[in-house]
Short mmCIF file of N, CA, C and O in Angstrom, two decimals:
data_model
loop_
_atom_site.label_atom_id
_atom_site.label_comp_id
_atom_site.label_asym_id
_atom_site.label_seq_id
_atom_site.Cartn_x
_atom_site.Cartn_y
_atom_site.Cartn_z
N MET Y 1 32.02 63.28 7.33
CA MET Y 1 33.33 63.10 6.72
C MET Y 1 33.55 61.62 6.41
O MET Y 1 33.31 60.76 7.24
N ILE Y 2 34.01 61.35 5.21
CA ILE Y 2 34.32 59.98 4.81
C ILE Y 2 35.68 59.63 5.38
O ILE Y 2 36.65 60.37 5.22
N VAL Y 3 35.76 58.49 6.07
CA VAL Y 3 37.03 58.07 6.67
C VAL Y 3 37.67 56.92 5.90
O VAL Y 3 38.87 56.69 6.06
N CYS Y 4 36.90 56.21 5.08
CA CYS Y 4 37.46 55.07 4.34
C CYS Y 4 36.57 54.73 3.16
O CYS Y 4 35.35 54.81 3.26
N VAL Y 5 37.20 54.35 2.05
CA VAL Y 5 36.49 53.82 0.90
C VAL Y 5 37.21 52.56 0.45
O VAL Y 5 38.42 52.42 0.64
N ALA Y 6 36.45 51.64 -0.13
CA ALA Y 6 37.04 50.38 -0.57
C ALA Y 6 36.34 49.87 -1.81
O ALA Y 6 35.15 50.11 -2.01
N VAL Y 7 37.11 49.16 -2.63
CA VAL Y 7 36.59 48.42 -3.77
C VAL Y 7 36.98 46.98 -3.52
O VAL Y 7 38.15 46.67 -3.30
N VAL Y 8 35.99 46.09 -3.53
CA VAL Y 8 36.22 44.67 -3.26
C VAL Y 8 35.73 43.87 -4.45
O VAL Y 8 34.60 44.07 -4.92
N GLY Y 9 36.55 42.95 -4.92
CA GLY Y 9 36.23 42.15 -6.08
C GLY Y 9 35.11 41.16 -5.84
O GLY Y 9 34.65 40.96 -4.71
N HIS Y 10 34.68 40.50 -6.90
CA HIS Y 10 33.55 39.57 -6.80
C HIS Y 10 33.88 38.33 -5.97
O HIS Y 10 32.98 37.63 -5.51
N GLN Y 11 35.15 38.05 -5.73
CA GLN Y 11 35.55 36.94 -4.88
C GLN Y 11 35.98 37.44 -3.50
O GLN Y 11 36.74 36.78 -2.80
N ASN Y 12 35.51 38.62 -3.13
CA ASN Y 12 35.83 39.28 -1.86
C ASN Y 12 37.31 39.56 -1.69
O ASN Y 12 37.83 39.60 -0.57
N ASN Y 13 38.01 39.75 -2.80
CA ASN Y 13 39.41 40.14 -2.75
C ASN Y 13 39.50 41.66 -2.80
O ASN Y 13 38.84 42.30 -3.62
N PRO Y 14 40.27 42.28 -1.89
CA PRO Y 14 40.36 43.74 -1.88
C PRO Y 14 41.11 44.25 -3.11
O PRO Y 14 42.22 43.81 -3.40
N LEU Y 15 40.47 45.14 -3.84
CA LEU Y 15 41.09 45.74 -5.02
C LEU Y 15 41.63 47.12 -4.72
O LEU Y 15 42.60 47.56 -5.34
N TYR Y 16 41.01 47.81 -3.78
CA TYR Y 16 41.44 49.17 -3.43
C TYR Y 16 40.88 49.48 -2.05
O TYR Y 16 39.70 49.24 -1.78
N LEU Y 17 41.72 49.98 -1.17
CA LEU Y 17 41.29 50.38 0.16
C LEU Y 17 42.07 51.63 0.53
O LEU Y 17 43.30 51.61 0.52
N GLN Y 18 41.36 52.70 0.82
CA GLN Y 18 42.00 53.95 1.18
C GLN Y 18 41.32 54.54 2.40
O GLN Y 18 40.11 54.70 2.41
N SER Y 19 42.12 54.82 3.43
CA SER Y 19 41.56 55.48 4.60
C SER Y 19 42.01 56.94 4.58
O SER Y 19 43.07 57.27 4.07
N PHE Y 20 41.19 57.79 5.15
CA PHE Y 20 41.44 59.23 5.16
C PHE Y 20 41.57 59.74 6.58
O PHE Y 20 41.14 60.84 6.90
N THR Y 21 42.15 58.92 7.47
CA THR Y 21 42.36 59.30 8.87
C THR Y 21 43.80 58.98 9.24
O THR Y 21 44.62 58.64 8.40
N GLU Y 22 44.08 59.04 10.55
CA GLU Y 22 45.41 58.72 11.03
C GLU Y 22 45.73 57.26 10.76
O GLU Y 22 44.85 56.43 10.63
N ALA Y 23 47.01 56.93 10.75
CA ALA Y 23 47.45 55.57 10.42
C ALA Y 23 47.00 54.55 11.45
O ALA Y 23 46.82 53.38 11.12
N ASP Y 24 46.79 54.96 12.70
CA ASP Y 24 46.41 53.99 13.73
C ASP Y 24 44.98 53.49 13.56
O ASP Y 24 44.62 52.46 14.12
N ASP Y 25 44.16 54.18 12.78
CA ASP Y 25 42.79 53.73 12.51
C ASP Y 25 42.70 52.80 11.30
O ASP Y 25 41.66 52.20 11.07
N ALA Y 26 43.76 52.69 10.55
CA ALA Y 26 43.70 51.94 9.29
C ALA Y 26 43.30 50.48 9.50
O ALA Y 26 42.48 49.96 8.75
N LEU Y 27 43.85 49.84 10.50
CA LEU Y 27 43.53 48.43 10.73
C LEU Y 27 42.08 48.26 11.16
O LEU Y 27 41.39 47.34 10.70
N LYS Y 28 41.59 49.17 12.00
CA LYS Y 28 40.19 49.11 12.44
C LYS Y 28 39.25 49.31 11.25
O LYS Y 28 38.25 48.60 11.11
N LEU Y 29 39.57 50.25 10.38
CA LEU Y 29 38.73 50.50 9.21
C LEU Y 29 38.78 49.33 8.23
O LEU Y 29 37.77 48.97 7.63
N HIS Y 30 39.93 48.71 8.10
CA HIS Y 30 40.06 47.52 7.26
C HIS Y 30 39.15 46.41 7.79
O HIS Y 30 38.48 45.72 7.02
N HIS Y 31 39.11 46.26 9.10
CA HIS Y 31 38.25 45.26 9.73
C HIS Y 31 36.76 45.59 9.49
O HIS Y 31 35.97 44.68 9.20
N ILE Y 32 36.40 46.85 9.60
CA ILE Y 32 35.01 47.27 9.35
C ILE Y 32 34.60 46.95 7.92
O ILE Y 32 33.50 46.47 7.67
N VAL Y 33 35.50 47.20 6.97
CA VAL Y 33 35.21 46.90 5.57
C VAL Y 33 34.98 45.41 5.38
O VAL Y 33 34.03 44.99 4.72
N HIS Y 34 35.83 44.58 5.99
CA HIS Y 34 35.65 43.14 5.84
C HIS Y 34 34.38 42.64 6.52
O HIS Y 34 33.74 41.72 6.02
N CYS Y 35 34.01 43.24 7.64
CA CYS Y 35 32.75 42.86 8.29
C CYS Y 35 31.55 43.23 7.42
O CYS Y 35 30.54 42.52 7.42
N SER Y 36 31.66 44.31 6.68
CA SER Y 36 30.55 44.73 5.84
C SER Y 36 30.32 43.76 4.68
O SER Y 36 29.21 43.68 4.15
N LEU Y 37 31.34 43.00 4.30
CA LEU Y 37 31.17 42.02 3.22
C LEU Y 37 30.17 40.94 3.61
O LEU Y 37 29.41 40.46 2.78
N ASP Y 38 30.16 40.58 4.89
CA ASP Y 38 29.17 39.60 5.36
C ASP Y 38 27.76 40.15 5.24
O ASP Y 38 26.83 39.42 4.87
N VAL Y 39 27.59 41.42 5.56
CA VAL Y 39 26.27 42.05 5.46
C VAL Y 39 25.82 42.11 4.00
O VAL Y 39 24.66 41.83 3.69
N ILE Y 40 26.74 42.44 3.11
CA ILE Y 40 26.42 42.49 1.68
C ILE Y 40 26.00 41.11 1.19
O ILE Y 40 25.00 40.95 0.50
N ASP Y 41 26.79 40.08 1.55
CA ASP Y 41 26.45 38.72 1.12
C ASP Y 41 25.09 38.30 1.65
O ASP Y 41 24.31 37.66 0.94
N GLU Y 42 24.79 38.67 2.88
CA GLU Y 42 23.50 38.32 3.47
C GLU Y 42 22.36 39.00 2.72
O GLU Y 42 21.33 38.38 2.44
N ARG Y 43 22.54 40.27 2.37
CA ARG Y 43 21.48 40.99 1.66
C ARG Y 43 21.29 40.46 0.24
O ARG Y 43 20.17 40.41 -0.26
N VAL Y 44 22.37 40.09 -0.41
CA VAL Y 44 22.27 39.61 -1.79
C VAL Y 44 21.68 38.20 -1.83
O VAL Y 44 20.85 37.90 -2.68
N ASN Y 45 22.08 37.36 -0.89
CA ASN Y 45 21.62 35.96 -0.89
C ASN Y 45 20.26 35.77 -0.25
O ASN Y 45 19.60 34.77 -0.51
N ASN Y 46 19.82 36.69 0.59
CA ASN Y 46 18.54 36.59 1.28
C ASN Y 46 17.75 37.88 1.10
O ASN Y 46 17.54 38.62 2.06
N PRO Y 47 17.32 38.19 -0.12
CA PRO Y 47 16.60 39.46 -0.32
C PRO Y 47 15.25 39.44 0.38
O PRO Y 47 14.58 38.42 0.45
N LYS Y 48 14.90 40.60 0.92
CA LYS Y 48 13.59 40.76 1.56
C LYS Y 48 12.70 41.55 0.63
O LYS Y 48 13.16 42.38 -0.15
N LYS Y 49 11.42 41.31 0.73
CA LYS Y 49 10.50 42.05 -0.14
C LYS Y 49 10.45 43.52 0.22
O LYS Y 49 10.21 44.35 -0.63
N THR Y 50 10.71 43.86 1.47
CA THR Y 50 10.67 45.27 1.87
C THR Y 50 11.99 45.97 1.59
O THR Y 50 12.04 47.17 1.56
N GLY Y 51 13.05 45.19 1.38
CA GLY Y 51 14.37 45.77 1.13
C GLY Y 51 14.54 46.12 -0.33
O GLY Y 51 13.61 46.04 -1.14
N PRO Y 52 15.75 46.52 -0.70
CA PRO Y 52 16.00 46.86 -2.09
C PRO Y 52 15.86 45.63 -2.99
O PRO Y 52 16.13 44.51 -2.57
N THR Y 53 15.45 45.86 -4.21
CA THR Y 53 15.30 44.76 -5.15
C THR Y 53 16.66 44.29 -5.62
O THR Y 53 17.67 44.96 -5.43
N LEU Y 54 16.68 43.13 -6.27
CA LEU Y 54 17.95 42.60 -6.74
C LEU Y 54 18.58 43.47 -7.82
O LEU Y 54 19.78 43.44 -8.01
N ASN Y 55 17.79 44.24 -8.54
CA ASN Y 55 18.31 45.10 -9.59
C ASN Y 55 18.88 46.40 -9.04
O ASN Y 55 19.49 47.16 -9.77
N GLU Y 56 18.67 46.67 -7.77
CA GLU Y 56 19.15 47.91 -7.15
C GLU Y 56 20.62 47.76 -6.81
O GLU Y 56 21.02 46.83 -6.11
N THR Y 57 21.45 48.68 -7.30
CA THR Y 57 22.88 48.60 -7.03
C THR Y 57 23.24 49.25 -5.70
O THR Y 57 24.20 48.84 -5.07
N PHE Y 58 22.49 50.24 -5.29
CA PHE Y 58 22.75 50.92 -4.02
C PHE Y 58 22.16 50.09 -2.89
O PHE Y 58 20.96 49.86 -2.84
N LEU Y 59 23.00 49.62 -2.00
CA LEU Y 59 22.55 48.77 -0.90
C LEU Y 59 22.15 49.57 0.33
O LEU Y 59 21.58 49.02 1.27
N GLY Y 60 22.48 50.84 0.35
CA GLY Y 60 22.11 51.69 1.48
C GLY Y 60 23.00 51.48 2.69
O GLY Y 60 24.13 51.00 2.58
N LEU Y 61 22.47 51.82 3.84
CA LEU Y 61 23.20 51.67 5.09
C LEU Y 61 23.34 50.18 5.40
O LEU Y 61 22.35 49.48 5.56
N LEU Y 62 24.56 49.71 5.47
CA LEU Y 62 24.80 48.30 5.79
C LEU Y 62 24.66 48.08 7.28
O LEU Y 62 23.96 47.19 7.72
N TYR Y 63 25.37 48.89 8.05
CA TYR Y 63 25.22 48.84 9.50
C TYR Y 63 25.91 50.03 10.13
O TYR Y 63 26.91 50.52 9.61
N PRO Y 64 25.39 50.50 11.25
CA PRO Y 64 26.06 51.57 11.99
C PRO Y 64 26.89 50.97 13.12
O PRO Y 64 26.55 49.92 13.67
N THR Y 65 27.99 51.62 13.46
CA THR Y 65 28.76 51.28 14.65
C THR Y 65 28.66 52.46 15.59
O THR Y 65 27.91 53.41 15.33
N GLU Y 66 29.43 52.43 16.66
CA GLU Y 66 29.38 53.56 17.60
C GLU Y 66 29.83 54.85 16.94
O GLU Y 66 29.26 55.91 17.18
N ASN Y 67 30.88 54.78 16.14
CA ASN Y 67 31.48 55.99 15.57
C ASN Y 67 31.28 56.14 14.07
O ASN Y 67 31.56 57.19 13.52
N TYR Y 68 30.85 55.08 13.40
CA TYR Y 68 30.81 55.10 11.94
C TYR Y 68 29.48 54.59 11.41
O TYR Y 68 28.75 53.89 12.09
N LYS Y 69 29.22 54.95 10.15
CA LYS Y 69 28.14 54.37 9.38
C LYS Y 69 28.77 53.79 8.13
O LYS Y 69 29.63 54.42 7.51
N VAL Y 70 28.34 52.59 7.76
CA VAL Y 70 28.92 51.89 6.61
C VAL Y 70 27.85 51.75 5.55
O VAL Y 70 26.76 51.24 5.82
N TYR Y 71 28.16 52.20 4.33
CA TYR Y 71 27.25 52.14 3.20
C TYR Y 71 27.84 51.24 2.13
O TYR Y 71 29.07 51.13 2.01
N GLY Y 72 26.98 50.62 1.33
CA GLY Y 72 27.45 49.71 0.30
C GLY Y 72 26.79 49.92 -1.04
O GLY Y 72 25.69 50.47 -1.14
N TYR Y 73 27.47 49.45 -2.06
CA TYR Y 73 27.03 49.55 -3.44
C TYR Y 73 27.55 48.30 -4.15
O TYR Y 73 28.69 47.90 -3.94
N LEU Y 74 26.73 47.68 -4.97
CA LEU Y 74 27.10 46.45 -5.65
C LEU Y 74 26.88 46.62 -7.14
O LEU Y 74 25.79 47.00 -7.58
N THR Y 75 27.92 46.34 -7.92
CA THR Y 75 27.80 46.47 -9.38
C THR Y 75 27.19 45.20 -9.97
O THR Y 75 27.03 44.19 -9.28
N ASN Y 76 26.89 45.24 -11.25
CA ASN Y 76 26.35 44.07 -11.94
C ASN Y 76 27.36 42.93 -12.01
O ASN Y 76 26.99 41.77 -12.15
N THR Y 77 28.65 43.26 -11.94
CA THR Y 77 29.69 42.24 -11.98
C THR Y 77 30.10 41.79 -10.59
O THR Y 77 31.13 41.15 -10.43
N LYS Y 78 29.29 42.12 -9.60
CA LYS Y 78 29.49 41.72 -8.19
C LYS Y 78 30.71 42.36 -7.54
O LYS Y 78 31.23 41.86 -6.56
N VAL Y 79 31.18 43.47 -8.08
CA VAL Y 79 32.22 44.26 -7.42
C VAL Y 79 31.52 45.14 -6.41
O VAL Y 79 30.48 45.73 -6.69
N LYS Y 80 32.07 45.20 -5.21
CA LYS Y 80 31.44 45.93 -4.12
C LYS Y 80 32.21 47.21 -3.81
O LYS Y 80 33.43 47.20 -3.76
N PHE Y 81 31.46 48.28 -3.60
CA PHE Y 81 32.03 49.55 -3.16
C PHE Y 81 31.53 49.79 -1.75
O PHE Y 81 30.33 49.64 -1.47
N ILE Y 82 32.43 50.18 -0.87
CA ILE Y 82 32.07 50.40 0.53
C ILE Y 82 32.58 51.76 0.95
O ILE Y 82 33.70 52.16 0.60
N MET Y 83 31.74 52.48 1.69
CA MET Y 83 32.10 53.78 2.22
C MET Y 83 31.84 53.78 3.72
O MET Y 83 30.78 53.37 4.16
N VAL Y 84 32.83 54.24 4.49
CA VAL Y 84 32.69 54.38 5.93
C VAL Y 84 32.76 55.86 6.25
O VAL Y 84 33.69 56.55 5.83
N THR Y 85 31.76 56.35 6.98
CA THR Y 85 31.69 57.77 7.29
C THR Y 85 31.45 57.99 8.77
O THR Y 85 30.89 57.13 9.45
N THR Y 86 31.89 59.14 9.26
CA THR Y 86 31.65 59.51 10.66
C THR Y 86 30.39 60.33 10.80
O THR Y 86 29.91 60.54 11.91
N ASP Y 87 29.86 60.82 9.69
CA ASP Y 87 28.64 61.63 9.73
C ASP Y 87 27.46 60.75 10.15
O ASP Y 87 27.22 59.71 9.54
N LEU Y 88 26.75 61.17 11.15
CA LEU Y 88 25.60 60.39 11.60
C LEU Y 88 24.32 60.80 10.89
O LEU Y 88 23.33 60.10 10.93
N ASP Y 89 24.36 61.96 10.24
CA ASP Y 89 23.19 62.46 9.52
C ASP Y 89 23.57 62.65 8.05
O ASP Y 89 23.94 63.74 7.62
N VAL Y 90 23.50 61.56 7.28
CA VAL Y 90 23.88 61.58 5.87
C VAL Y 90 22.63 61.34 5.03
O VAL Y 90 21.84 60.46 5.34
N ARG Y 91 22.49 62.13 3.98
CA ARG Y 91 21.34 61.96 3.09
C ARG Y 91 21.65 60.87 2.06
O ARG Y 91 22.76 60.78 1.56
N ASP Y 92 20.64 60.05 1.77
CA ASP Y 92 20.81 58.99 0.78
C ASP Y 92 21.17 59.55 -0.59
O ASP Y 92 21.92 58.92 -1.35
N VAL Y 93 20.68 60.73 -0.91
CA VAL Y 93 20.97 61.35 -2.20
C VAL Y 93 22.47 61.60 -2.32
O VAL Y 93 23.07 61.34 -3.37
N ASP Y 94 23.09 62.09 -1.25
CA ASP Y 94 24.54 62.36 -1.28
C ASP Y 94 25.32 61.06 -1.42
O ASP Y 94 26.32 61.00 -2.15
N VAL Y 95 24.89 60.02 -0.72
CA VAL Y 95 25.59 58.74 -0.78
C VAL Y 95 25.45 58.11 -2.17
O VAL Y 95 26.42 57.60 -2.73
N ARG Y 96 24.25 58.16 -2.73
CA ARG Y 96 24.04 57.64 -4.09
C ARG Y 96 24.91 58.38 -5.10
O ARG Y 96 25.51 57.76 -5.98
N ASN Y 97 24.97 59.70 -4.98
CA ASN Y 97 25.78 60.50 -5.88
C ASN Y 97 27.27 60.14 -5.72
O ASN Y 97 28.00 60.03 -6.70
N PHE Y 98 27.71 59.94 -4.47
CA PHE Y 98 29.09 59.55 -4.22
C PHE Y 98 29.40 58.23 -4.91
O PHE Y 98 30.40 58.10 -5.61
N PHE Y 99 28.53 57.23 -4.72
CA PHE Y 99 28.78 55.92 -5.32
C PHE Y 99 28.73 55.96 -6.84
O PHE Y 99 29.48 55.26 -7.51
N ARG Y 100 27.86 56.78 -7.38
CA ARG Y 100 27.79 56.92 -8.83
C ARG Y 100 29.11 57.46 -9.38
O ARG Y 100 29.67 56.94 -10.36
N ARG Y 101 29.66 58.46 -8.72
CA ARG Y 101 30.92 59.05 -9.16
C ARG Y 101 32.09 58.09 -8.90
O ARG Y 101 33.02 57.99 -9.72
N PHE Y 102 32.06 57.38 -7.76
CA PHE Y 102 33.09 56.41 -7.41
C PHE Y 102 33.10 55.27 -8.43
O PHE Y 102 34.15 54.83 -8.89
N HIS Y 103 31.92 54.81 -8.82
CA HIS Y 103 31.80 53.74 -9.82
C HIS Y 103 32.34 54.20 -11.17
O HIS Y 103 33.03 53.45 -11.86
N SER Y 104 32.05 55.43 -11.53
CA SER Y 104 32.55 55.97 -12.79
C SER Y 104 34.08 56.04 -12.79
O SER Y 104 34.72 55.69 -13.79
N ALA Y 105 34.67 56.47 -11.68
CA ALA Y 105 36.14 56.51 -11.57
C ALA Y 105 36.72 55.10 -11.65
O ALA Y 105 37.77 54.88 -12.27
N TYR Y 106 36.04 54.13 -11.04
CA TYR Y 106 36.48 52.74 -11.09
C TYR Y 106 36.45 52.21 -12.52
O TYR Y 106 37.40 51.57 -12.97
N VAL Y 107 35.38 52.50 -13.24
CA VAL Y 107 35.27 52.05 -14.63
C VAL Y 107 36.40 52.64 -15.47
O VAL Y 107 37.02 51.95 -16.29
N ASP Y 108 36.71 53.91 -15.26
CA ASP Y 108 37.82 54.54 -15.97
C ASP Y 108 39.14 53.84 -15.65
O ASP Y 108 39.97 53.63 -16.53
N ALA Y 109 39.34 53.48 -14.39
CA ALA Y 109 40.61 52.86 -13.97
C ALA Y 109 40.76 51.46 -14.55
O ALA Y 109 41.85 51.09 -15.02
N VAL Y 110 39.70 50.67 -14.52
CA VAL Y 110 39.83 49.29 -15.03
C VAL Y 110 39.73 49.21 -16.55
O VAL Y 110 40.01 48.17 -17.11
N SER Y 111 39.34 50.30 -17.17
CA SER Y 111 39.32 50.34 -18.63
C SER Y 111 40.71 50.59 -19.21
O SER Y 111 40.90 50.47 -20.43
N ASN Y 112 41.66 50.90 -18.37
CA ASN Y 112 43.03 51.09 -18.79
C ASN Y 112 43.55 49.77 -19.35
O ASN Y 112 43.45 48.73 -18.70
N PRO Y 113 44.11 49.76 -20.56
CA PRO Y 113 44.57 48.49 -21.14
C PRO Y 113 45.72 47.84 -20.36
O PRO Y 113 45.98 46.66 -20.52
N PHE Y 114 46.38 48.59 -19.50
CA PHE Y 114 47.48 48.03 -18.72
C PHE Y 114 47.03 47.47 -17.37
O PHE Y 114 47.82 46.89 -16.64
N HIS Y 115 45.75 47.67 -17.04
CA HIS Y 115 45.23 47.12 -15.78
C HIS Y 115 44.91 45.64 -15.97
O HIS Y 115 44.28 45.24 -16.95
N VAL Y 116 45.34 44.83 -15.00
CA VAL Y 116 45.05 43.39 -15.04
C VAL Y 116 43.77 43.16 -14.23
O VAL Y 116 43.73 43.46 -13.03
N PRO Y 117 42.71 42.64 -14.86
CA PRO Y 117 41.45 42.43 -14.14
C PRO Y 117 41.63 41.52 -12.92
O PRO Y 117 42.33 40.52 -12.98
N GLY Y 118 41.01 41.91 -11.83
CA GLY Y 118 41.08 41.12 -10.60
C GLY Y 118 42.27 41.45 -9.72
O GLY Y 118 42.38 40.93 -8.62
N LYS Y 119 43.16 42.31 -10.18
CA LYS Y 119 44.33 42.70 -9.39
C LYS Y 119 44.08 44.05 -8.74
O LYS Y 119 43.18 44.80 -9.14
N LYS Y 120 44.88 44.37 -7.73
CA LYS Y 120 44.72 45.65 -7.03
C LYS Y 120 44.87 46.82 -7.99
O LYS Y 120 45.66 46.77 -8.93
N ILE Y 121 44.12 47.86 -7.70
CA ILE Y 121 44.17 49.07 -8.52
C ILE Y 121 45.28 49.96 -7.97
O ILE Y 121 45.23 50.39 -6.81
N THR Y 122 46.29 50.19 -8.79
CA THR Y 122 47.45 50.96 -8.35
C THR Y 122 47.57 52.30 -9.08
O THR Y 122 48.58 52.98 -8.95
N SER Y 123 46.56 52.67 -9.81
CA SER Y 123 46.59 53.88 -10.62
C SER Y 123 46.59 55.14 -9.75
O SER Y 123 45.72 55.31 -8.89
N ASN Y 124 47.56 56.02 -9.99
CA ASN Y 124 47.60 57.30 -9.28
C ASN Y 124 46.44 58.20 -9.70
O ASN Y 124 45.92 58.96 -8.89
N THR Y 125 46.04 58.10 -10.95
CA THR Y 125 44.90 58.88 -11.44
C THR Y 125 43.63 58.48 -10.72
O THR Y 125 42.83 59.34 -10.33
N PHE Y 126 43.44 57.18 -10.51
CA PHE Y 126 42.27 56.70 -9.77
C PHE Y 126 42.31 57.21 -8.33
O PHE Y 126 41.30 57.68 -7.81
N ALA Y 127 43.47 57.14 -7.69
CA ALA Y 127 43.61 57.61 -6.31
C ALA Y 127 43.29 59.10 -6.21
O ALA Y 127 42.62 59.54 -5.27
N GLN Y 128 43.74 59.88 -7.17
CA GLN Y 128 43.45 61.32 -7.16
C GLN Y 128 41.97 61.57 -7.39
O GLN Y 128 41.39 62.46 -6.76
N SER Y 129 41.36 60.81 -8.28
CA SER Y 129 39.92 60.95 -8.52
C SER Y 129 39.13 60.62 -7.26
O SER Y 129 38.19 61.33 -6.91
N VAL Y 130 39.52 59.55 -6.57
CA VAL Y 130 38.83 59.16 -5.34
C VAL Y 130 38.97 60.25 -4.28
O VAL Y 130 38.01 60.61 -3.62
N ARG Y 131 40.17 60.79 -4.14
CA ARG Y 131 40.37 61.88 -3.16
C ARG Y 131 39.48 63.08 -3.49
O ARG Y 131 38.91 63.70 -2.59
N ALA Y 132 39.37 63.42 -4.77
CA ALA Y 132 38.53 64.55 -5.17
C ALA Y 132 37.06 64.26 -4.89
O ALA Y 132 36.32 65.13 -4.42
N ILE Y 133 36.62 63.03 -5.14
CA ILE Y 133 35.23 62.66 -4.89
C ILE Y 133 34.94 62.69 -3.39
O ILE Y 133 33.90 63.18 -2.96
N VAL Y 134 35.88 62.18 -2.60
CA VAL Y 134 35.70 62.17 -1.14
C VAL Y 134 35.68 63.60 -0.61
O VAL Y 134 34.86 63.93 0.25
N LYS Y 135 36.54 64.44 -1.14
CA LYS Y 135 36.62 65.82 -0.68
C LYS Y 135 35.32 66.58 -0.97
O LYS Y 135 34.89 67.42 -0.19
N SER Y 136 34.68 66.26 -2.10
CA SER Y 136 33.46 66.97 -2.48
C SER Y 136 32.20 66.31 -1.93
O SER Y 136 31.09 66.77 -2.23
N PHE Y 137 32.33 65.26 -1.12
CA PHE Y 137 31.17 64.54 -0.59
C PHE Y 137 30.29 65.47 0.23
O PHE Y 137 30.76 66.20 1.10
N GLY Y 138 29.01 65.43 -0.05
CA GLY Y 138 28.05 66.22 0.72
C GLY Y 138 27.79 67.61 0.18
O GLY Y 138 26.83 68.25 0.56
N SER Y 139 28.64 68.06 -0.74
CA SER Y 139 28.39 69.38 -1.30
C SER Y 139 27.32 69.27 -2.37
O SER Y 139 27.31 68.34 -3.18
N SER Y 140 26.40 70.18 -2.38
CA SER Y 140 25.27 70.10 -3.31
C SER Y 140 25.67 70.42 -4.74
O SER Y 140 24.92 70.19 -5.66
N THR Y 141 26.90 70.96 -4.94
CA THR Y 141 27.34 71.30 -6.29
C THR Y 141 28.04 70.15 -6.97
O THR Y 141 28.39 70.27 -8.13
N ALA Y 142 28.26 69.04 -6.28
CA ALA Y 142 28.94 67.89 -6.88
C ALA Y 142 28.07 67.28 -7.97
O ALA Y 142 26.89 67.05 -7.79
N VAL Y 143 28.67 67.04 -9.14
CA VAL Y 143 27.95 66.48 -10.27
C VAL Y 143 28.55 65.16 -10.65
O VAL Y 143 29.69 64.94 -10.63
#
């Protein structure tokens, strides 16, 4: 189950953060998202030959905690997508598909002529799309 998703701008400014748990976990999940930014910066600035190449947008598992696994995705414009899940057995195919759909919803939201680039995403349509994508996570019929 996905407990949190986030979109973070190229200057590490939060553009969208949504948790799907009780309100008392929101601060902890916000902290986990910010900690994952350090891991993303480390991977981007210090690429390893065995790790993903610089052209790879899917960063994979950033780090596991006791209760969560954190996955990352980096766009060509250095916008970061982060997913926090409680599932300990997640397939990379499902995560890649999730990020592909999440990225597509993000592109639709920022393509709105009334959206100001670099500002928080306040679109209700985007929020509904994200909820639908999160709800369908892990199902093999998701396209």
